[in-house]
Coordinates of C-alpha atoms and ligand atoms in Angstrom, one line a residue:
M727 CA -40.3 0.3 -3.2
N728 CA -39.8 3.4 -1.2
L729 CA -36.2 3.3 0.0
D730 CA -35.3 5.5 3.0
M731 CA -31.9 6.8 1.9
A732 CA -31.3 8.4 5.4
T733 CA -31.2 5.0 7.0
L734 CA -30.0 2.9 4.1
L735 CA -26.8 4.8 3.6
P736 CA -25.4 4.5 7.1
N737 CA -26.5 0.8 7.3
L738 CA -24.7 0.1 4.0
A739 CA -21.7 2.0 5.3
K740 CA -21.6 -0.1 8.5
A741 CA -21.9 -3.3 6.4
S742 CA -18.9 -2.2 4.4
Y743 CA -16.9 -1.8 7.6
L744 CA -17.3 -5.6 8.0
I745 CA -16.0 -6.2 4.4
A746 CA -13.1 -3.8 5.2
A747 CA -12.4 -5.8 8.4
V748 CA -12.3 -9.1 6.4
L749 CA -10.0 -7.5 3.9
F750 CA -7.6 -6.2 6.7
I751 CA -7.4 -9.7 8.2
L752 CA -6.9 -11.5 4.9
G753 CA -4.4 -8.9 3.9
I754 CA -2.4 -9.4 7.1
K755 CA -2.5 -13.2 6.6
R756 CA -1.1 -12.8 3.1
M757 CA 1.7 -10.5 4.3
S758 CA 3.1 -13.4 6.3
S759 CA 4.7 -14.9 3.2
P760 CA 6.9 -13.1 0.6
V761 CA 5.0 -14.9 -2.2
T762 CA 1.7 -13.3 -1.3
A763 CA 2.8 -10.2 0.6
R764 CA 2.2 -7.8 -2.3
K765 CA -1.3 -8.9 -2.8
G766 CA -1.9 -8.7 1.0
I767 CA -0.8 -5.1 1.1
V768 CA -3.1 -4.2 -1.9
Q769 CA -6.0 -6.0 -0.2
A770 CA -5.5 -4.3 3.1
G771 CA -5.2 -1.0 1.2
I772 CA -8.6 -1.6 -0.5
G773 CA -10.1 -2.3 2.9
M774 CA -8.8 1.0 4.1
V775 CA -10.2 2.9 1.1
L776 CA -13.5 1.2 1.6
A777 CA -13.6 2.1 5.4
T778 CA -12.7 5.7 4.5
L779 CA -15.5 6.0 1.9
A780 CA -18.0 4.4 4.4
T781 CA -17.0 7.0 7.0
F782 CA -17.8 9.7 4.5
A783 CA -21.2 8.2 4.0
I784 CA -21.9 8.0 7.7
T785 CA -20.8 11.5 8.5
G786 CA -23.0 12.7 5.6
G787 CA -20.4 15.0 4.1
H788 CA -20.1 17.0 7.4
N789 CA -16.8 19.0 7.6
L790 CA -16.0 17.7 4.1
G791 CA -13.4 20.4 3.3
L792 CA -11.5 19.8 6.6
I793 CA -11.5 16.0 6.0
L794 CA -10.3 16.3 2.4
G795 CA -7.7 18.8 3.5
A796 CA -6.4 16.4 6.2
I797 CA -6.4 13.5 3.8
A798 CA -4.4 15.5 1.2
L799 CA -2.0 16.6 4.0
G800 CA -1.5 12.9 5.0
V801 CA -1.5 11.3 1.6
I802 CA 0.6 13.6 -0.6
P803 CA 3.9 13.9 1.4
T804 CA 3.8 10.3 2.5
W805 CA 3.2 9.0 -1.0
L806 CA 6.1 11.1 -2.3
W807 CA 8.3 10.0 0.5
G808 CA 7.3 6.3 0.2
K809 CA 8.2 6.4 -3.5
K810 CA 11.7 7.7 -3.0
V811 CA 12.8 6.3 0.4
A812 CA 15.9 4.1 0.2
M813 CA 15.4 0.5 1.4
T814 CA 18.0 1.2 4.2
D815 CA 15.9 4.1 5.5
M816 CA 12.7 2.1 5.7
P817 CA 12.8 1.5 9.5
Q818 CA 13.0 5.2 10.2
M819 CA 10.0 5.8 7.9
V820 CA 8.0 3.0 9.6
A821 CA 8.8 4.5 13.0
L822 CA 7.7 8.0 12.0
F823 CA 4.5 6.9 10.2
N824 CA 3.7 4.7 13.2
G825 CA 4.2 7.6 15.5
M826 CA 1.8 9.7 13.4
G827 CA -0.9 6.9 13.9
G828 CA -0.4 7.1 17.6
G829 CA -0.5 10.9 17.5
S830 CA -3.8 10.8 15.6
A831 CA -5.3 8.5 18.2
A832 CA -4.1 10.7 21.0
A833 CA -5.5 13.8 19.1
I834 CA -8.9 12.0 18.8
G835 CA -8.8 11.4 22.5
A836 CA -8.0 15.0 23.3
G837 CA -10.7 16.2 20.9
E838 CA -13.3 14.0 22.4
M839 CA -12.4 15.0 26.0
I840 CA -12.5 18.7 25.2
K841 CA -15.8 18.2 23.4
F842 CA -17.2 16.5 26.5
V843 CA -16.1 19.5 28.6
Q844 CA -17.5 22.0 26.2
T845 CA -20.9 20.3 25.7
G846 CA -21.2 19.3 29.3
A847 CA -21.9 15.8 28.1
S848 CA -21.5 13.0 30.7
P849 CA -20.1 9.9 28.9
S850 CA -20.0 6.6 30.6
K851 CA -17.0 5.7 32.8
T852 CA -16.0 3.0 30.3
T853 CA -15.9 5.6 27.5
L854 CA -13.9 7.9 29.6
V855 CA -11.4 5.2 30.7
L856 CA -10.9 4.1 27.1
A857 CA -10.5 7.7 25.9
V858 CA -7.9 8.4 28.6
V859 CA -6.0 5.0 28.1
G860 CA -6.1 5.3 24.3
A861 CA -4.8 8.9 24.5
L862 CA -2.1 7.8 26.9
I863 CA -0.9 4.9 24.7
G864 CA -1.2 7.0 21.5
A865 CA 0.8 9.9 22.9
I866 CA 3.5 7.5 24.3
S867 CA 3.7 5.8 20.9
M868 CA 4.0 9.2 19.1
S869 CA 6.8 10.7 21.1
G870 CA 8.6 7.4 21.6
S871 CA 8.5 6.7 17.8
I872 CA 9.9 10.1 17.1
I873 CA 12.9 9.4 19.4
A874 CA 13.2 6.0 17.7
W875 CA 13.2 7.7 14.3
A876 CA 15.9 10.2 15.4
K877 CA 18.1 7.4 16.7
L878 CA 17.8 5.2 13.7
D879 CA 18.4 8.1 11.4
G880 CA 21.6 8.9 13.3
R881 CA 20.2 12.3 14.5
M882 CA 20.8 11.5 18.1
D883 CA 22.9 9.3 20.3
K884 CA 21.9 5.6 20.3
R885 CA 21.5 5.6 24.0
F886 CA 21.0 8.3 26.6
T887 CA 21.1 7.4 30.3
F888 CA 21.5 9.3 33.6
P889 CA 21.6 8.0 37.2
G890 CA 18.3 7.1 38.7
Q891 CA 16.7 7.2 35.3
Q892 CA 14.4 4.3 35.9
Y893 CA 13.0 5.8 39.1
F894 CA 12.5 9.1 37.5
N895 CA 10.7 7.5 34.6
L896 CA 8.5 5.5 37.0
L897 CA 7.7 8.7 38.8
V898 CA 6.6 10.5 35.7
F899 CA 4.6 7.5 34.6
V900 CA 2.8 7.3 37.9
A901 CA 2.0 11.0 37.8
T902 CA 0.5 10.6 34.3
L903 CA -1.6 7.7 35.5
A904 CA -2.8 9.8 38.5
I905 CA -3.8 12.7 36.3
G906 CA -5.5 10.2 33.9
A907 CA -7.5 8.8 36.9
M908 CA -8.5 12.4 37.9
L909 CA -9.7 13.0 34.3
V910 CA -11.9 9.9 34.5
M911 CA -13.4 11.4 37.7
K912 CA -13.8 15.0 36.3
L913 CA -12.7 16.4 33.0
E914 CA -11.0 19.8 33.1
V915 CA -9.0 21.4 30.3
P916 CA -5.9 22.3 32.4
L917 CA -5.8 18.6 33.6
I918 CA -6.2 17.4 30.0
V919 CA -3.2 19.6 28.9
A920 CA -1.0 18.4 31.8
F921 CA -2.0 14.8 31.0
F922 CA -0.9 15.1 27.4
V923 CA 2.4 16.8 28.3
L924 CA 3.3 14.1 30.7
A925 CA 2.2 11.3 28.4
L926 CA 4.4 12.6 25.6
L927 CA 7.2 12.9 28.2
V928 CA 6.8 9.2 29.2
G929 CA 7.2 8.2 25.5
I930 CA 10.4 10.2 25.2
L931 CA 11.8 9.1 28.6
M932 CA 11.2 5.4 28.0
T933 CA 12.8 5.4 24.5
L934 CA 15.9 7.5 25.4
P935 CA 17.9 4.8 27.2
I936 CA 17.0 2.1 24.7
G937 CA 19.7 1.6 22.0
G938 CA 21.6 -0.8 19.9
A939 CA 19.9 -3.9 18.7
D940 CA 16.7 -3.5 20.7
M941 CA 15.4 -0.6 18.6
P942 CA 13.4 -2.8 16.1
V943 CA 11.6 -4.5 19.0
V944 CA 10.7 -1.1 20.4
I945 CA 9.3 0.1 17.1
S946 CA 7.2 -3.0 16.8
L947 CA 5.9 -2.5 20.4
F948 CA 5.0 1.2 19.6
N949 CA 3.2 -0.2 16.5
A950 CA 1.1 -2.4 18.7
F951 CA 0.5 0.5 21.1
T952 CA -0.7 2.6 18.2
G953 CA -3.1 -0.1 17.2
L954 CA -4.6 -0.4 20.7
A955 CA -4.9 3.4 21.0
V956 CA -6.8 3.6 17.7
A957 CA -9.1 0.7 18.8
F958 CA -9.8 2.4 22.2
E959 CA -10.6 5.8 20.5
G960 CA -12.7 3.9 17.9
Y961 CA -14.8 2.7 20.8
V962 CA -15.1 6.3 22.2
M963 CA -16.2 7.5 18.8
Q964 CA -18.3 4.4 18.1
I965 CA -16.6 3.7 14.7
E966 CA -16.4 0.0 14.2
A967 CA -13.8 0.2 11.4
L968 CA -11.4 1.9 13.8
I969 CA -12.0 -0.7 16.5
I970 CA -11.3 -3.6 14.2
A971 CA -8.4 -2.0 12.3
G972 CA -6.8 -0.9 15.6
M973 CA -7.2 -4.4 17.2
V974 CA -5.7 -6.1 14.1
V975 CA -2.7 -3.7 14.2
G976 CA -2.4 -4.1 17.9
A977 CA -2.5 -7.9 17.8
A978 CA -0.2 -8.1 14.8
G979 CA 2.2 -5.7 16.5
M980 CA 2.2 -7.6 19.7
L981 CA 2.9 -10.9 17.9
L982 CA 5.7 -9.4 15.9
T983 CA 7.2 -7.8 19.1
Q984 CA 7.2 -11.2 20.8
L985 CA 8.7 -12.9 17.8
M986 CA 11.5 -10.3 17.5
A987 CA 12.2 -10.4 21.3
K988 CA 12.4 -14.1 21.1
A989 CA 14.8 -13.9 18.1
M990 CA 17.1 -11.7 20.2
N991 CA 16.5 -13.9 23.3
R992 CA 15.4 -10.8 25.3
P993 CA 12.3 -10.5 27.4
I994 CA 10.3 -7.4 26.5
S995 CA 10.8 -6.1 30.0
G996 CA 14.6 -6.4 29.4
V997 CA 14.3 -4.5 26.1
L998 CA 12.5 -1.6 27.9
F999 CA 14.4 -1.4 31.1
S1000 CA 17.9 -2.8 30.9
N1001 CA 19.9 -0.3 28.9
F1002 CA 20.9 -2.7 26.2
G1003 CA 23.3 -2.1 23.3
G1004 CA 25.7 0.7 22.5
G1005 CA 28.5 1.2 25.0
G1006 CA 28.1 -1.5 27.6
Q1007 CA 31.1 -3.6 28.6
S1008 CA 33.9 -4.2 26.1
A1009 CA 33.8 -7.3 23.9
A1010 CA 35.6 -10.5 24.9
D1011 CA 39.3 -10.6 24.8
I1012 CA 39.6 -12.0 21.3
Q1013 CA 42.6 -14.0 20.3
G1014 CA 44.2 -14.1 16.8
S1015 CA 44.0 -11.6 13.9
Q1016 CA 41.8 -10.9 10.9
K1017 CA 43.1 -12.6 7.8
P1018 CA 42.5 -10.8 4.5
I1019 CA 41.9 -12.7 1.3
E1020 CA 41.9 -11.6 -2.4
A1021 CA 38.9 -12.1 -4.6
S1022 CA 40.8 -14.6 -6.8
D1023 CA 41.6 -16.9 -3.8
A1024 CA 38.1 -16.6 -2.5
A1025 CA 36.8 -17.6 -5.9
S1026 CA 39.0 -20.7 -5.8
L1027 CA 37.5 -21.7 -2.5
L1028 CA 34.1 -21.3 -4.0
Y1029 CA 35.1 -23.3 -7.1
L1030 CA 36.2 -26.2 -5.0
A1031 CA 33.1 -26.1 -2.7
E1032 CA 30.1 -28.3 -3.0
K1033 CA 27.8 -26.5 -0.7
V1034 CA 27.8 -22.7 -0.2
I1035 CA 25.6 -20.8 2.3
I1036 CA 25.2 -17.0 1.8
V1037 CA 24.6 -15.0 4.9
P1038 CA 23.3 -11.5 4.0
G1039 CA 23.2 -8.6 6.5
Y1040 CA 22.8 -4.9 6.7
G1041 CA 25.9 -4.2 4.6
M1042 CA 24.3 -6.0 1.6
A1043 CA 21.5 -3.5 1.8
V1044 CA 23.9 -0.6 2.0
A1045 CA 25.9 -1.9 -1.0
Q1046 CA 22.7 -2.9 -2.9
A1047 CA 24.6 -6.0 -3.6
Q1048 CA 21.7 -8.4 -3.8
H1049 CA 21.6 -8.5 -7.7
K1050 CA 25.4 -9.2 -8.0
I1051 CA 25.4 -11.8 -5.2
W1052 CA 22.5 -13.6 -6.9
E1053 CA 24.4 -13.5 -10.2
L1054 CA 27.3 -15.1 -8.4
C1055 CA 25.0 -17.8 -7.0
K1056 CA 23.6 -18.5 -10.4
Q1057 CA 27.1 -19.1 -11.7
L1058 CA 27.8 -21.4 -8.8
R1059 CA 24.6 -23.3 -9.4
E1060 CA 25.6 -23.7 -13.0
R1061 CA 28.7 -25.4 -11.7
G1062 CA 26.6 -27.8 -9.7
K1063 CA 27.1 -26.2 -6.3
E1064 CA 24.3 -26.4 -3.7
I1065 CA 23.4 -22.8 -2.7
K1066 CA 21.3 -21.6 0.2
F1067 CA 20.6 -18.2 1.8
A1068 CA 20.5 -18.0 5.6
I1069 CA 18.2 -15.4 7.1
H1070 CA 18.5 -14.2 10.6
P1071 CA 15.2 -12.7 11.9
V1072 CA 16.8 -9.3 12.7
A1073 CA 19.4 -9.1 9.9
G1074 CA 19.4 -5.7 8.4
R1075 CA 17.4 -2.9 9.9
M1076 CA 13.8 -4.1 9.7
P1077 CA 11.9 -7.4 9.9
G1078 CA 12.1 -9.2 6.6
H1079 CA 14.7 -6.7 5.3
M1080 CA 16.8 -9.4 3.7
N1081 CA 13.8 -11.3 2.3
V1082 CA 12.6 -8.2 0.5
L1083 CA 16.1 -7.5 -1.1
L1084 CA 16.5 -11.1 -2.2
A1085 CA 13.0 -11.3 -3.6
E1086 CA 13.8 -8.1 -5.5
A1087 CA 16.9 -9.7 -7.0
G1088 CA 14.8 -12.7 -8.1
V1089 CA 16.2 -15.3 -5.6
P1090 CA 13.7 -18.3 -5.5
Y1091 CA 12.0 -18.5 -2.1
D1092 CA 12.9 -22.2 -1.7
L1093 CA 16.6 -21.2 -1.4
I1094 CA 15.9 -18.8 1.4
V1095 CA 16.1 -20.6 4.8
D1096 CA 15.3 -19.3 8.3
M1097 CA 17.8 -19.4 11.1
E1098 CA 16.5 -22.4 13.1
E1099 CA 16.4 -24.5 10.0
I1100 CA 19.7 -23.6 8.4
N1101 CA 21.9 -23.5 11.6
P1102 CA 22.6 -27.3 11.7
E1103 CA 23.6 -27.1 8.0
F1104 CA 26.6 -24.8 8.6
A1105 CA 28.6 -27.8 9.9
T1106 CA 28.2 -29.5 6.5
C1107 CA 28.8 -26.4 4.4
D1108 CA 32.1 -25.9 2.6
V1109 CA 32.0 -22.2 2.3
A1110 CA 29.8 -19.6 4.1
I1111 CA 29.8 -16.2 2.5
V1112 CA 28.9 -13.5 5.0
I1113 CA 28.0 -10.3 3.0
G1114 CA 27.6 -7.2 5.2
A1115 CA 26.4 -9.2 8.2
N1116 CA 28.1 -8.7 11.6
D1117 CA 26.1 -8.9 14.8
V1118 CA 23.9 -11.7 13.6
V1119 CA 27.0 -14.0 13.1
N1120 CA 28.9 -12.9 16.2
P1121 CA 29.7 -16.0 18.4
V1122 CA 30.3 -13.8 21.4
A1123 CA 26.5 -13.8 21.7
K1124 CA 27.0 -17.3 23.1
T1125 CA 30.3 -17.0 24.9
D1126 CA 30.8 -13.5 26.4
K1127 CA 28.4 -12.7 29.2
S1128 CA 29.6 -9.1 29.3
S1129 CA 28.6 -8.6 25.6
P1130 CA 25.5 -6.5 24.9
I1131 CA 24.3 -9.2 22.5
Y1132 CA 24.8 -12.0 24.9
G1133 CA 21.9 -14.4 24.6
M1134 CA 20.8 -13.3 21.1
P1135 CA 20.5 -16.4 18.9
I1136 CA 23.0 -16.2 16.0
L1137 CA 23.6 -17.9 12.7
D1138 CA 26.2 -20.6 13.4
V1139 CA 28.5 -19.5 10.5
A1140 CA 31.5 -20.2 12.7
N1141 CA 30.8 -24.0 12.2
A1142 CA 31.3 -23.8 8.4
R1143 CA 34.6 -25.3 7.0
Q1144 CA 35.6 -22.0 5.5
V1145 CA 34.0 -18.5 6.0
I1146 CA 34.5 -15.6 3.7
V1147 CA 33.4 -12.3 5.2
I1148 CA 32.7 -9.4 2.7
K1149 CA 32.8 -6.0 4.4
R1150 CA 34.6 -2.7 3.7
G1151 CA 37.0 -2.7 6.6
K1152 CA 37.0 -3.2 10.3
G1153 CA 33.7 -1.3 11.0
A1154 CA 31.5 -2.7 13.8
G1155 CA 27.9 -3.7 13.4
F1156 CA 24.8 -2.1 14.9
A1157 CA 25.6 -3.2 18.5
G1158 CA 29.0 -1.5 18.1
I1159 CA 31.1 -4.5 19.3
E1160 CA 34.0 -6.6 18.0
N1161 CA 33.2 -9.8 16.2
A1162 CA 35.0 -13.0 17.3
L1163 CA 34.1 -14.8 14.1
F1164 CA 36.4 -12.5 12.0
Y1165 CA 39.4 -13.8 14.1
Q1166 CA 38.8 -17.5 13.7
D1167 CA 41.3 -19.7 11.8
N1168 CA 38.6 -20.8 9.3
C1169 CA 37.6 -17.2 8.5
K1170 CA 39.0 -14.9 5.7
M1171 CA 38.2 -11.2 5.2
L1172 CA 37.4 -9.9 1.7
Y1173 CA 37.6 -6.2 2.4
A1174 CA 35.5 -4.4 -0.2
D1175 CA 32.2 -2.9 -0.9
G1176 CA 29.6 -5.7 -1.0
Q1177 CA 28.6 -5.1 -4.6
A1178 CA 32.1 -4.7 -5.9
A1179 CA 33.2 -7.9 -4.0
A1180 CA 30.3 -9.9 -5.4
A1181 CA 31.1 -8.7 -9.0
A1182 CA 34.8 -9.5 -8.5
L1183 CA 34.0 -13.0 -7.2
S1184 CA 31.9 -13.6 -10.4
T1185 CA 34.7 -12.4 -12.6
E1186 CA 37.3 -14.5 -10.9
L1187 CA 35.1 -17.5 -10.9
K1188 CA 34.7 -17.2 -14.7
A1189 CA 38.4 -16.7 -15.0
I1190 CA 39.0 -20.1 -13.4
D1191 CA 37.2 -22.2 -15.9
G1192 CA 36.6 -19.7 -18.7
G1193 CA 33.0 -19.2 -17.6
G1194 CA 32.1 -22.7 -18.8
G1195 CA 30.2 -24.0 -15.8
H1196 CA 29.9 -27.8 -15.0
Ligands
NAP326 P1 25.3 -5.1 11.3 O1 25.6 -5.8 12.6 O2 24.7 -3.8 11.4 O3 26.6 -5.1 10.5 C1 26.7 -4.6 9.2 C2 28.1 -4.6 8.6 O4 28.0 -4.3 7.3 C3 29.0 -3.7 9.3 O5 29.9 -4.3 10.2 C4 29.7 -3.0 8.1 O6 31.1 -3.2 8.2 C5 29.2 -3.8 6.9 N1 28.9 -2.9 5.7 C6 28.4 -1.7 5.7 N2 28.3 -1.2 4.5 C7 28.8 -2.1 3.7 C8 29.0 -2.2 2.3 N3 28.7 -1.2 1.4 N4 29.6 -3.3 1.8 C9 29.9 -4.3 2.6 N5 29.8 -4.3 3.9 C10 29.2 -3.2 4.5 O7 24.3 -6.0 10.4 P2 23.6 -7.4 10.7 O8 24.5 -8.5 11.0 O9 22.6 -7.5 9.6 O10 22.8 -7.1 12.1 C11 21.7 -6.3 12.2 C12 21.8 -5.5 13.4 O11 20.9 -4.4 13.4 C13 21.5 -6.3 14.7 O12 22.2 -5.9 15.8 C14 20.0 -6.0 14.8 O13 19.5 -6.3 16.1 C15 20.0 -4.6 14.5 N6 18.7 -4.1 14.0 C16 17.9 -4.9 13.3 C17 16.6 -4.4 12.8 C18 15.7 -5.4 12.1 O14 14.5 -5.3 12.3 N7 16.2 -6.2 11.3 C19 16.3 -3.1 13.0 C20 17.2 -2.2 13.7 C21 18.4 -2.8 14.2 P3 32.1 -2.2 7.4 O15 31.8 -0.8 7.9 O16 33.5 -2.7 7.8 O17 31.9 -2.3 6.0

């Protein structure tokens, strides 16, 4: 049989795009549960390698040196960074990597547009519209993600506003759209340059005023933008793998954005345009005082309790207290106590932050309960231990209309018979506001680093019954 390699190879490569697409979709599906998430990531990664190899086959080794150089430039620093990044810095890293994806899509758009000008080619209007829209979304995602990274990394103010900001932003956006429309009519290099400068500016301007607890939603939205941009540019370049991967990322990002916005009870338009978080009005006028407790007394409360719910938050990640808190829980379980972990969807600094830490410590998945399911249980719980959580347990979200977190669903820790809050001092949470829970009569403050406090509770618990259990 005389096989024509020149047609066989590209066809094989295109078929492998399909396999890659199936791997992406199965991978994403597996990522939805902590039990299968690792496998999902590996699966999607294999899909990506396959798609990359297929692209090599299609391009027939053209510009091989440049492609390999670009891959090395992308893979080596990110691999090294990914290996050493602290769990608490993960959101910043995600924001930056996502921005790079958006930037790449925008660069593809720019490259294609300039190529059309240089070769005098006349692509279809659909191709031009998608190239321009993809480039716009990609550029917005890149500059916006960089600002999000700088804010999350504490390199710039959480919120930056000026009078008439929304009108100014609208003006810049409309100007960008107008130049984009002109590009669809006629491609010219100076217009292309002006378009990209303005598109990057839109990303910066729209992210500057967003602060506080809305940042994760914004990062997820930019992630969806990047996916869409990649898909549109995939159409322009006629690369199926880019279209499919972009659409999968775009759809997943959109769903995650909606889920997170819902978890914070904020419409996406509210996230983007209403200057949430940070400063805002002062917290409600809170009555009472914070009542400290020693580890020995807190351990006695735990010893007498039958049902204990642990509420982890960002401070547990900072303290890396997940192992010590699970040790404490194991001791409590040995003594016949019922233990559950309550997870707020935006506890910590990234979606699933707490789940990852608890999984790392070996906490069985069936003890980890989502907010909606666990909330009615606080009323029947003897002791709730809040470790490093603040905003996600703040009752002012329900009572104080002037609070920047008003309307955000919270864990109903305040309903527990006794609450023990482990934190280092009187530091505020991410939204920068006072927490009414800490002043409640049933709430005691165990001021310490999360890890040290969990270890002290374990020691004190053993001291009560000699470590005997039962
Ligand atoms: P939080 O409101 O940020 O509060 C964390 C608390 O932990 C602080 O009040 C701090 O108080 C304490 N803490 C810090 N280091 C500690 C340590 N070593 N040991 C013990 N305690 C320590 O945390 P959260 O309740 O988890 O809420 C998350 C917030 O982040 C929400 O506003 C959410 O919207 C936002 N956010 C979430 C994501 C996401 O996707 N999950 C991403 C970005 C932002 P002390 O200083 O007194 O110790």
